[in-house]
mmCIF file of C-alpha atoms and ligand atoms in Angstrom:
data_model
loop_
_atom_site.group_PDB
_atom_site.id
_atom_site.type_symbol
_atom_site.label_atom_id
_atom_site.label_comp_id
_atom_site.label_asym_id
_atom_site.label_seq_id
_atom_site.Cartn_x
_atom_site.Cartn_y
_atom_site.Cartn_z
ATOM 1 C CA MET A 12 0.036 96.354 9.960
ATOM 2 C CA ARG A 13 3.417 97.952 11.323
ATOM 3 C CA ILE A 14 3.762 97.161 14.874
ATOM 4 C CA LEU A 15 6.339 98.015 17.648
ATOM 5 C CA VAL A 16 6.118 95.442 20.445
ATOM 6 C CA THR A 17 7.819 96.505 23.614
ATOM 7 C CA GLY A 18 8.790 93.650 25.863
ATOM 8 C CA GLY A 19 8.384 91.183 22.839
ATOM 9 C CA ALA A 20 10.960 88.675 24.115
ATOM 10 C CA GLY A 21 9.157 88.271 27.221
ATOM 11 C CA TYR A 22 6.419 85.293 28.078
ATOM 12 C CA ILE A 23 3.227 87.049 26.703
ATOM 13 C CA GLY A 24 4.943 89.388 24.458
ATOM 14 C CA SER A 25 6.825 86.511 22.562
ATOM 15 C CA HIS A 26 3.460 84.477 21.948
ATOM 16 C CA THR A 27 1.810 87.773 20.697
ATOM 17 C CA VAL A 28 4.620 88.500 18.191
ATOM 18 C CA ARG A 29 4.563 85.200 17.217
ATOM 19 C CA ALA A 30 0.842 85.296 16.395
ATOM 20 C CA LEU A 31 1.290 88.795 14.591
ATOM 21 C CA VAL A 32 4.215 87.378 12.357
ATOM 22 C CA GLU A 33 2.089 84.339 11.418
ATOM 23 C CA ARG A 34 -0.654 86.893 10.583
ATOM 24 C CA GLY A 35 1.696 88.690 8.260
ATOM 25 C CA ASP A 36 2.326 91.903 10.390
ATOM 26 C CA ARG A 37 5.572 93.621 10.199
ATOM 27 C CA VAL A 38 6.902 93.600 13.932
ATOM 28 C CA VAL A 39 9.760 95.104 15.580
ATOM 29 C CA VAL A 40 10.464 94.282 19.063
ATOM 30 C CA LEU A 41 12.076 96.698 21.607
ATOM 31 C CA ASP A 42 13.331 94.662 24.475
ATOM 32 C CA ASN A 43 16.441 95.096 26.829
ATOM 33 C CA LEU A 44 16.716 91.366 27.205
ATOM 34 C CA SER A 45 16.610 91.760 30.990
ATOM 35 C CA THR A 46 14.171 88.904 31.426
ATOM 36 C CA GLY A 47 13.393 88.284 27.891
ATOM 37 C CA HIS A 48 14.927 85.762 25.302
ATOM 38 C CA ARG A 49 16.400 86.862 21.873
ATOM 39 C CA ASP A 50 15.347 83.433 20.350
ATOM 40 C CA ALA A 51 11.769 83.993 21.422
ATOM 41 C CA THR A 52 11.370 86.762 18.904
ATOM 42 C CA ARG A 53 11.940 84.640 15.706
ATOM 43 C CA GLY A 54 10.210 86.367 12.447
ATOM 44 C CA ALA A 55 10.144 89.950 14.176
ATOM 45 C CA GLU A 56 13.275 92.319 13.964
ATOM 46 C CA LEU A 57 14.693 92.952 17.432
ATOM 47 C CA VAL A 58 16.065 96.256 18.529
ATOM 48 C CA VAL A 59 17.926 95.588 21.976
ATOM 49 C CA GLY A 60 17.257 98.705 24.076
ATOM 50 C CA ASP A 61 15.671 99.931 27.154
ATOM 51 C CA LEU A 62 12.341 101.739 27.221
ATOM 52 C CA ARG A 63 13.730 104.578 29.503
ATOM 53 C CA ASP A 64 16.218 105.343 26.677
ATOM 54 C CA GLY A 65 14.144 107.685 24.290
ATOM 55 C CA SER A 66 16.579 107.381 21.598
ATOM 56 C CA ALA A 67 16.029 103.531 21.566
ATOM 57 C CA VAL A 68 12.484 104.052 21.456
ATOM 58 C CA ARG A 69 12.691 106.402 18.569
ATOM 59 C CA ARG A 70 14.941 103.897 16.656
ATOM 60 C CA ALA A 71 12.734 101.104 17.009
ATOM 61 C CA LEU A 72 9.510 103.389 16.011
ATOM 62 C CA ARG A 73 11.224 104.285 12.825
ATOM 63 C CA ARG A 74 12.752 100.929 12.143
ATOM 64 C CA CYS A 75 9.299 99.557 11.266
ATOM 65 C CA ARG A 76 7.503 103.043 10.615
ATOM 66 C CA ALA A 77 5.248 101.820 13.371
ATOM 67 C CA GLU A 78 1.211 102.518 13.036
ATOM 68 C CA SER A 79 0.727 100.652 16.391
ATOM 69 C CA VAL A 80 2.231 99.817 19.597
ATOM 70 C CA VAL A 81 1.730 96.891 21.773
ATOM 71 C CA HIS A 82 3.432 97.641 25.192
ATOM 72 C CA PHE A 83 4.392 94.854 27.390
ATOM 73 C CA ALA A 84 7.879 95.852 28.557
ATOM 74 C CA ALA A 85 7.450 96.030 32.148
ATOM 75 C CA LYS A 86 8.783 94.688 35.619
ATOM 76 C CA ALA A 87 5.946 92.329 36.640
ATOM 77 C CA LEU A 88 6.557 90.367 40.076
ATOM 78 C CA VAL A 89 4.488 91.411 42.887
ATOM 79 C CA PRO A 90 6.743 90.451 45.773
ATOM 80 C CA GLU A 91 9.673 91.878 43.949
ATOM 81 C CA SER A 92 7.733 95.329 43.717
ATOM 82 C CA VAL A 93 7.295 95.297 47.568
ATOM 83 C CA ARG A 94 10.810 94.976 48.112
ATOM 84 C CA HIS A 95 12.210 97.435 45.325
ATOM 85 C CA PRO A 96 9.435 99.831 44.484
ATOM 86 C CA GLU A 97 12.010 102.359 43.100
ATOM 87 C CA GLU A 98 12.572 99.888 40.051
ATOM 88 C CA TYR A 99 9.039 99.461 39.402
ATOM 89 C CA PHE A 100 8.175 102.975 39.228
ATOM 90 C CA ASP A 101 11.091 103.742 37.198
ATOM 91 C CA VAL A 102 10.719 100.940 34.660
ATOM 92 C CA ASN A 103 6.917 100.781 34.464
ATOM 93 C CA VAL A 104 6.188 104.422 34.978
ATOM 94 C CA VAL A 105 9.154 106.321 33.682
ATOM 95 C CA GLY A 106 9.744 104.060 30.890
ATOM 96 C CA GLY A 107 5.980 104.057 30.110
ATOM 97 C CA LEU A 108 6.094 107.841 29.837
ATOM 98 C CA THR A 109 9.103 107.901 27.500
ATOM 99 C CA LEU A 110 7.412 105.508 25.482
ATOM 100 C CA LEU A 111 4.218 107.793 25.072
ATOM 101 C CA ARG A 112 6.410 111.001 24.769
ATOM 102 C CA GLU A 113 7.946 109.323 21.506
ATOM 103 C CA MET A 114 5.041 107.812 20.331
ATOM 104 C CA THR A 115 3.217 111.468 20.513
ATOM 105 C CA HIS A 116 6.384 113.104 19.010
ATOM 106 C CA TYR A 117 6.327 110.415 16.027
ATOM 107 C CA GLY A 118 2.489 110.732 15.440
ATOM 108 C CA VAL A 119 1.808 106.975 16.566
ATOM 109 C CA LYS A 120 -1.799 107.146 17.943
ATOM 110 C CA LYS A 121 -2.598 103.475 18.701
ATOM 111 C CA ILE A 122 -1.298 101.479 21.552
ATOM 112 C CA VAL A 123 -2.580 98.144 23.346
ATOM 113 C CA PHE A 124 -1.170 98.080 26.827
ATOM 114 C CA SER A 125 -0.457 95.097 28.990
ATOM 115 C CA SER A 126 -2.484 95.814 32.181
ATOM 116 C CA SER A 127 -3.293 93.728 35.228
ATOM 117 C CA ALA A 128 -5.957 92.636 37.621
ATOM 118 C CA ALA A 129 -3.412 93.921 40.361
ATOM 119 C CA VAL A 130 -5.093 97.249 39.740
ATOM 120 C CA TYR A 131 -8.247 96.109 41.705
ATOM 121 C CA GLY A 132 -6.530 95.107 44.711
ATOM 122 C CA GLU A 133 -8.555 92.751 46.924
ATOM 123 C CA PRO A 134 -12.073 93.247 45.543
ATOM 124 C CA ARG A 135 -14.832 91.596 47.237
ATOM 125 C CA ALA A 136 -16.830 90.926 44.352
ATOM 126 C CA ARG A 137 -17.149 87.385 43.131
ATOM 127 C CA LEU A 138 -16.714 88.197 39.555
ATOM 128 C CA ILE A 139 -14.525 91.340 38.857
ATOM 129 C CA HIS A 140 -15.983 93.948 36.300
ATOM 130 C CA GLU A 141 -14.028 96.604 34.882
ATOM 131 C CA ASN A 142 -16.018 99.443 36.396
ATOM 132 C CA LEU A 143 -14.613 98.704 40.063
ATOM 133 C CA PRO A 144 -12.249 101.330 41.205
ATOM 134 C CA TYR A 145 -8.598 101.299 41.212
ATOM 135 C CA ASP A 146 -7.465 100.109 44.557
ATOM 136 C CA PRO A 147 -3.855 98.457 43.940
ATOM 137 C CA ILE A 148 -2.279 97.019 47.070
ATOM 138 C CA ASN A 149 1.251 96.898 45.996
ATOM 139 C CA PRO A 150 3.618 98.969 43.951
ATOM 140 C CA TYR A 151 3.422 96.611 40.900
ATOM 141 C CA GLY A 152 -0.411 97.221 40.608
ATOM 142 C CA GLU A 153 0.109 100.885 41.413
ATOM 143 C CA THR A 154 2.502 101.285 38.403
ATOM 144 C CA LYS A 155 -0.087 99.359 36.273
ATOM 145 C CA ALA A 156 -2.729 101.850 37.387
ATOM 146 C CA LEU A 157 -0.678 104.853 36.748
ATOM 147 C CA PHE A 158 0.124 104.064 33.530
ATOM 148 C CA GLU A 159 -3.497 103.527 32.571
ATOM 149 C CA LYS A 160 -4.158 107.055 33.873
ATOM 150 C CA MET A 161 -1.335 108.259 31.811
ATOM 151 C CA LEU A 162 -3.185 106.864 28.699
ATOM 152 C CA LYS A 163 -6.260 108.474 29.706
ATOM 153 C CA ALA A 164 -4.443 111.740 29.829
ATOM 154 C CA PHE A 165 -2.623 111.406 26.591
ATOM 155 C CA CYS A 166 -5.948 110.318 24.912
ATOM 156 C CA ALA A 167 -7.734 113.657 26.245
ATOM 157 C CA ALA A 168 -4.572 115.826 25.307
ATOM 158 C CA PHE A 169 -3.179 114.324 22.144
ATOM 159 C CA GLY A 170 -5.765 112.035 20.806
ATOM 160 C CA VAL A 171 -3.954 108.841 21.506
ATOM 161 C CA GLY A 172 -6.119 105.751 21.577
ATOM 162 C CA SER A 173 -5.570 103.087 23.847
ATOM 163 C CA ILE A 174 -6.832 99.580 24.744
ATOM 164 C CA SER A 175 -5.697 98.219 28.262
ATOM 165 C CA LEU A 176 -6.051 94.660 28.691
ATOM 166 C CA ARG A 177 -6.119 93.624 32.481
ATOM 167 C CA TYR A 178 -4.906 90.029 32.608
ATOM 168 C CA PHE A 179 -5.939 87.780 35.403
ATOM 169 C CA ASN A 180 -3.442 84.675 35.775
ATOM 170 C CA ALA A 181 -1.642 84.168 32.487
ATOM 171 C CA ALA A 182 -0.380 80.426 32.151
ATOM 172 C CA GLY A 183 0.264 77.771 29.665
ATOM 173 C CA ALA A 184 2.544 77.625 26.572
ATOM 174 C CA ALA A 185 2.253 77.364 22.704
ATOM 175 C CA PRO A 186 0.662 74.108 22.034
ATOM 176 C CA ASP A 187 3.541 73.140 19.531
ATOM 177 C CA GLY A 188 5.964 73.557 22.274
ATOM 178 C CA ALA A 189 8.065 76.151 20.694
ATOM 179 C CA LEU A 190 7.279 79.092 23.503
ATOM 180 C CA GLY A 191 6.434 78.847 27.008
ATOM 181 C CA GLU A 192 7.212 80.446 30.459
ATOM 182 C CA ARG A 193 10.989 80.783 30.914
ATOM 183 C CA HIS A 194 11.992 83.031 33.837
ATOM 184 C CA ASP A 195 15.391 82.682 35.534
ATOM 185 C CA HIS A 196 13.779 83.274 39.000
ATOM 186 C CA GLU A 197 10.505 81.539 38.712
ATOM 187 C CA THR A 198 7.480 82.585 41.240
ATOM 188 C CA HIS A 199 4.220 81.446 39.262
ATOM 189 C CA VAL A 200 2.171 78.720 40.479
ATOM 190 C CA ILE A 201 1.861 76.473 37.451
ATOM 191 C CA PRO A 202 5.591 76.335 36.428
ATOM 192 C CA LEU A 203 6.514 75.658 40.189
ATOM 193 C CA VAL A 204 3.779 72.877 40.652
ATOM 194 C CA LEU A 205 5.175 71.034 37.235
ATOM 195 C CA ARG A 206 8.838 71.383 38.504
ATOM 196 C CA ALA A 207 7.807 69.500 41.620
ATOM 197 C CA ALA A 208 6.287 66.747 39.235
ATOM 198 C CA LEU A 209 9.264 66.708 37.297
ATOM 199 C CA ASN A 210 11.797 66.309 40.203
ATOM 200 C CA PRO A 211 10.515 64.107 42.991
ATOM 201 C CA ARG A 212 12.898 65.873 45.413
ATOM 202 C CA LYS A 213 11.324 69.012 44.984
ATOM 203 C CA ARG A 214 8.057 70.023 47.137
ATOM 204 C CA PHE A 215 5.787 72.637 46.088
ATOM 205 C CA SER A 216 4.995 74.975 48.841
ATOM 206 C CA ILE A 217 1.282 76.130 49.243
ATOM 207 C CA PHE A 218 1.373 79.662 50.298
ATOM 208 C CA GLY A 219 -1.453 79.935 52.795
ATOM 209 C CA THR A 220 -4.070 77.255 53.510
ATOM 210 C CA ASP A 221 -6.611 79.259 55.927
ATOM 211 C CA TYR A 222 -7.915 81.945 53.321
ATOM 212 C CA PRO A 223 -11.719 82.426 53.355
ATOM 213 C CA THR A 224 -11.884 80.102 50.205
ATOM 214 C CA PRO A 225 -13.798 76.524 49.887
ATOM 215 C CA ASP A 226 -10.544 74.754 50.502
ATOM 216 C CA GLY A 227 -8.633 77.432 52.391
ATOM 217 C CA THR A 228 -6.209 78.146 49.446
ATOM 218 C CA CYS A 229 -6.247 81.114 47.197
ATOM 219 C CA VAL A 230 -8.520 81.163 44.025
ATOM 220 C CA ARG A 231 -7.355 82.453 40.643
ATOM 221 C CA ASP A 232 -8.608 82.695 36.928
ATOM 222 C CA PHE A 233 -6.087 81.189 34.718
ATOM 223 C CA VAL A 234 -5.861 82.403 31.096
ATOM 224 C CA HIS A 235 -4.112 80.560 28.408
ATOM 225 C CA VAL A 236 -1.132 82.869 27.118
ATOM 226 C CA CYS A 237 -2.329 81.972 23.577
ATOM 227 C CA ASP A 238 -5.967 83.184 24.385
ATOM 228 C CA LEU A 239 -4.126 86.536 25.575
ATOM 229 C CA ALA A 240 -2.099 86.840 22.166
ATOM 230 C CA ASP A 241 -5.610 86.261 20.552
ATOM 231 C CA ALA A 242 -6.821 89.276 22.407
ATOM 232 C CA HIS A 243 -3.927 91.543 21.619
ATOM 233 C CA MET A 244 -4.782 91.011 17.895
ATOM 234 C CA LEU A 245 -8.270 91.741 18.148
ATOM 235 C CA ALA A 246 -7.351 94.936 20.297
ATOM 236 C CA LEU A 247 -5.015 96.016 17.661
ATOM 237 C CA GLY A 248 -7.977 95.893 14.978
ATOM 238 C CA ALA A 249 -10.464 97.967 17.385
ATOM 239 C CA VAL A 250 -8.285 100.626 18.838
ATOM 240 C CA ARG A 251 -9.321 104.058 17.701
ATOM 241 C CA PRO A 252 -7.306 107.236 18.135
ATOM 242 C CA GLY A 253 -9.092 109.483 20.852
ATOM 243 C CA LYS A 254 -10.574 106.501 22.475
ATOM 244 C CA CYS A 255 -9.425 104.974 25.880
ATOM 245 C CA GLU A 256 -10.532 101.561 26.746
ATOM 246 C CA VAL A 257 -10.103 98.874 29.415
ATOM 247 C CA TYR A 258 -10.887 95.176 29.326
ATOM 248 C CA ASN A 259 -10.524 92.040 31.504
ATOM 249 C CA LEU A 260 -9.227 89.008 30.259
ATOM 250 C CA GLY A 261 -9.900 86.142 32.161
ATOM 251 C CA CYS A 262 -11.904 82.827 31.817
ATOM 252 C CA GLY A 263 -14.284 83.567 34.669
ATOM 253 C CA HIS A 264 -13.731 80.573 36.523
ATOM 254 C CA GLY A 265 -11.720 80.308 39.668
ATOM 255 C CA TYR A 266 -9.461 77.350 40.558
ATOM 256 C CA SER A 267 -7.789 77.146 43.959
ATOM 257 C CA VAL A 268 -4.168 76.143 44.396
ATOM 258 C CA ARG A 269 -5.169 72.937 45.717
ATOM 259 C CA GLU A 270 -7.106 72.211 42.554
ATOM 260 C CA VAL A 271 -4.121 73.455 40.252
ATOM 261 C CA VAL A 272 -1.903 70.728 42.046
ATOM 262 C CA GLU A 273 -4.812 67.900 41.706
ATOM 263 C CA THR A 274 -5.076 68.860 37.755
ATOM 264 C CA ALA A 275 -1.285 68.709 37.606
ATOM 265 C CA LYS A 276 -1.326 65.372 39.089
ATOM 266 C CA ARG A 277 -3.706 64.018 36.640
ATOM 267 C CA VAL A 278 -2.407 65.834 33.495
ATOM 268 C CA THR A 279 1.165 64.625 34.351
ATOM 269 C CA GLY A 280 0.515 61.041 35.723
ATOM 270 C CA ARG A 281 3.117 61.825 38.550
ATOM 271 C CA PRO A 282 2.969 62.413 42.237
ATOM 272 C CA ILE A 283 3.352 65.974 43.413
ATOM 273 C CA ARG A 284 4.904 66.435 46.963
ATOM 274 C CA ILE A 285 3.518 69.612 48.547
ATOM 275 C CA ALA A 286 4.470 71.428 52.009
ATOM 276 C CA GLU A 287 1.746 73.840 53.447
ATOM 277 C CA GLY A 288 3.496 77.257 54.065
ATOM 278 C CA ARG A 289 2.513 80.596 55.446
ATOM 279 C CA CYS A 290 0.516 83.215 53.411
ATOM 280 C CA ARG A 291 2.572 85.436 50.801
ATOM 281 C CA PRO A 292 2.101 89.007 51.478
ATOM 282 C CA GLY A 293 0.034 90.824 49.113
ATOM 283 C CA ASP A 294 -1.995 87.930 47.923
ATOM 284 C CA PRO A 295 -5.666 88.526 47.726
ATOM 285 C CA PRO A 296 -7.820 85.379 48.384
ATOM 286 C CA ARG A 297 -9.818 85.290 45.068
ATOM 287 C CA LEU A 298 -9.465 86.967 41.752
ATOM 288 C CA VAL A 299 -11.859 85.925 39.093
ATOM 289 C CA ALA A 300 -12.880 87.980 36.187
ATOM 290 C CA SER A 301 -15.860 88.891 34.231
ATOM 291 C CA SER A 302 -14.632 88.908 30.476
ATOM 292 C CA GLN A 303 -18.096 89.699 29.389
ATOM 293 C CA LYS A 304 -17.127 93.064 27.947
ATOM 294 C CA ILE A 305 -14.325 91.866 25.666
ATOM 295 C CA ARG A 306 -16.514 88.869 24.663
ATOM 296 C CA LYS A 307 -19.353 91.251 23.667
ATOM 297 C CA ARG A 308 -17.541 94.022 22.116
ATOM 298 C CA LEU A 309 -14.377 92.467 20.502
ATOM 299 C CA GLY A 310 -15.849 89.002 20.009
ATOM 300 C CA TRP A 311 -12.757 87.433 22.140
ATOM 301 C CA LYS A 312 -13.383 83.839 23.103
ATOM 302 C CA PRO A 313 -10.614 81.735 24.974
ATOM 303 C CA ARG A 314 -9.936 78.598 22.820
ATOM 304 C CA HIS A 315 -7.992 76.965 25.773
ATOM 305 C CA ALA A 316 -10.244 77.994 28.728
ATOM 306 C CA SER A 317 -9.904 74.439 30.650
ATOM 307 C CA LEU A 318 -7.166 74.376 33.497
ATOM 308 C CA GLU A 319 -6.241 70.944 32.162
ATOM 309 C CA SER A 320 -5.526 72.341 28.633
ATOM 310 C CA ILE A 321 -3.517 75.206 29.989
ATOM 311 C CA ILE A 322 -1.604 72.705 32.376
ATOM 312 C CA ARG A 323 -1.234 70.192 29.416
ATOM 313 C CA ASP A 324 0.479 72.752 27.178
ATOM 314 C CA ALA A 325 2.751 74.087 30.201
ATOM 315 C CA TRP A 326 3.592 70.369 31.087
ATOM 316 C CA ARG A 327 4.849 69.808 27.383
ATOM 317 C CA PHE A 328 7.046 72.825 27.523
ATOM 318 C CA GLU A 329 8.586 71.907 30.783
ATOM 319 C CA LEU A 330 9.160 68.370 29.538
ATOM 320 C CA ALA A 331 10.911 69.768 26.530
ATOM 321 C CA GLY A 332 13.553 71.193 29.058
ATOM 322 C CA ARG A 333 12.483 74.791 29.044
ATOM 323 C CA ARG A 334 14.652 75.726 25.736
HETATM 324 N N1 UFG B 32 1.212 80.045 44.956
HETATM 325 C C1 UFG B 32 1.719 79.217 45.826
HETATM 326 N N2 UFG B 32 2.812 78.669 45.894
HETATM 327 C C2 UFG B 32 3.949 79.126 44.947
HETATM 328 C C3 UFG B 32 3.550 80.249 44.194
HETATM 329 C C4 UFG B 32 2.196 80.691 44.201
HETATM 330 O O1 UFG B 32 0.869 78.763 46.613
HETATM 331 O O2 UFG B 32 4.807 78.778 44.930
HETATM 332 C C5 UFG B 32 -0.014 80.679 45.159
HETATM 333 C C6 UFG B 32 0.137 82.229 45.253
HETATM 334 O O3 UFG B 32 0.025 82.342 46.758
HETATM 335 C C7 UFG B 32 -1.327 82.727 44.707
HETATM 336 C C8 UFG B 32 -1.405 81.624 43.359
HETATM 337 O O4 UFG B 32 -0.517 80.597 43.700
HETATM 338 O O5 UFG B 32 -2.201 82.638 45.360
HETATM 339 C C9 UFG B 32 -1.006 82.297 42.179
HETATM 340 O O6 UFG B 32 0.259 82.977 42.420
HETATM 341 P P1 UFG B 32 1.203 83.406 41.177
HETATM 342 O O7 UFG B 32 2.503 83.791 41.526
HETATM 343 O O8 UFG B 32 1.217 82.460 40.065
HETATM 344 O O9 UFG B 32 0.330 84.531 40.579
HETATM 345 P P2 UFG B 32 -0.249 86.007 41.048
HETATM 346 O O10 UFG B 32 -1.829 85.646 41.371
HETATM 347 O O11 UFG B 32 0.502 86.345 42.526
HETATM 348 O O12 UFG B 32 0.087 87.049 40.178
HETATM 349 C C10 UFG B 32 -0.608 87.143 39.156
HETATM 350 C C11 UFG B 32 0.241 87.891 37.991
HETATM 351 C C12 UFG B 32 0.607 89.307 38.382
HETATM 352 C C13 UFG B 32 -0.623 89.895 38.880
HETATM 353 C C14 UFG B 32 -1.281 89.333 39.907
HETATM 354 C C15 UFG B 32 -2.685 89.951 40.258
HETATM 355 O O13 UFG B 32 1.647 86.995 37.766
HETATM 356 O O14 UFG B 32 1.376 89.783 37.297
HETATM 357 O O15 UFG B 32 -1.693 87.864 39.324
HETATM 358 O O16 UFG B 32 -2.874 89.841 41.439
HETATM 359 F F1 UFG B 32 -0.314 91.161 39.284
#
């Protein structure tokens, strides 16, 4: 298959690019390298350009004569989206619209979209199903919901087929240590816990200890980045022009922030100093997916579902010095 991957130099994008290249697909990556890494796109052709630049998108589509698009390129930090909503609407919505316009113009009718559990906001349900309504509580979630809605409209008007994959908490790294999570300004829980394990002078701050959860800290559903890559490959095979679908991607098991710290202590064999801090605005107490739909319809099954294996792979990558 000939595939354009936007944001293919980023964390989840690069793991997916690698899986596609290993499968023998022809992959062109469009990435402006604002947060991504050139060396994470090995085996693919990289077009350095911005999603909001129609000519760059056209160039990338032409370069591989794309049959399908996997769309990762986005700004993706919740707290930053609260401080700078203008950047989030610009990149995620205006950039997304540019991509859809160029795809339609070029006749590409299949897209797999990197969506998020953030479209649900703070649902009360113990397990979150895809039929819950959109109710985002931050600009990041708003932009993901808006792009999903654009996909629906492009499906009705132009027959574009889409699969939106709503990830819960992406984590882990390639088991061979070749790829992993490399953000300049890290905000995610597992890499930060592991950096506190690496450096005894560092403390890991727990954001909030009086949530209505069993141990008072937030509960999240972690899903291994390689399992996310598998889901994109399945989605690429299943997406049909004129059909617009959404699927959750999580393991269906919630772990609290304290459980993450305890598991990281076991996996690393090192002490981890913690500080108990205040809640971070916009953090829902509990987000756990039902992924029955994608398991049943696309046959997706996480291969690295345990928190231990997710943390073990992330640790190997941290130890290697976050190349
Ligand atoms: N946390 C801490 N200390 C830290 C960092 C995080 O206690 O130093 C806590 C957070 O408060 C939260 C949990 O760890 O309760 C997970 O936080 P992350 O930042 O790792 O992930 P989020 O759940 O905030 O974000 C993830 C994705 C987003 C997505 C969101 C859906 O990264 O893209 O889930 O709400 F939008």
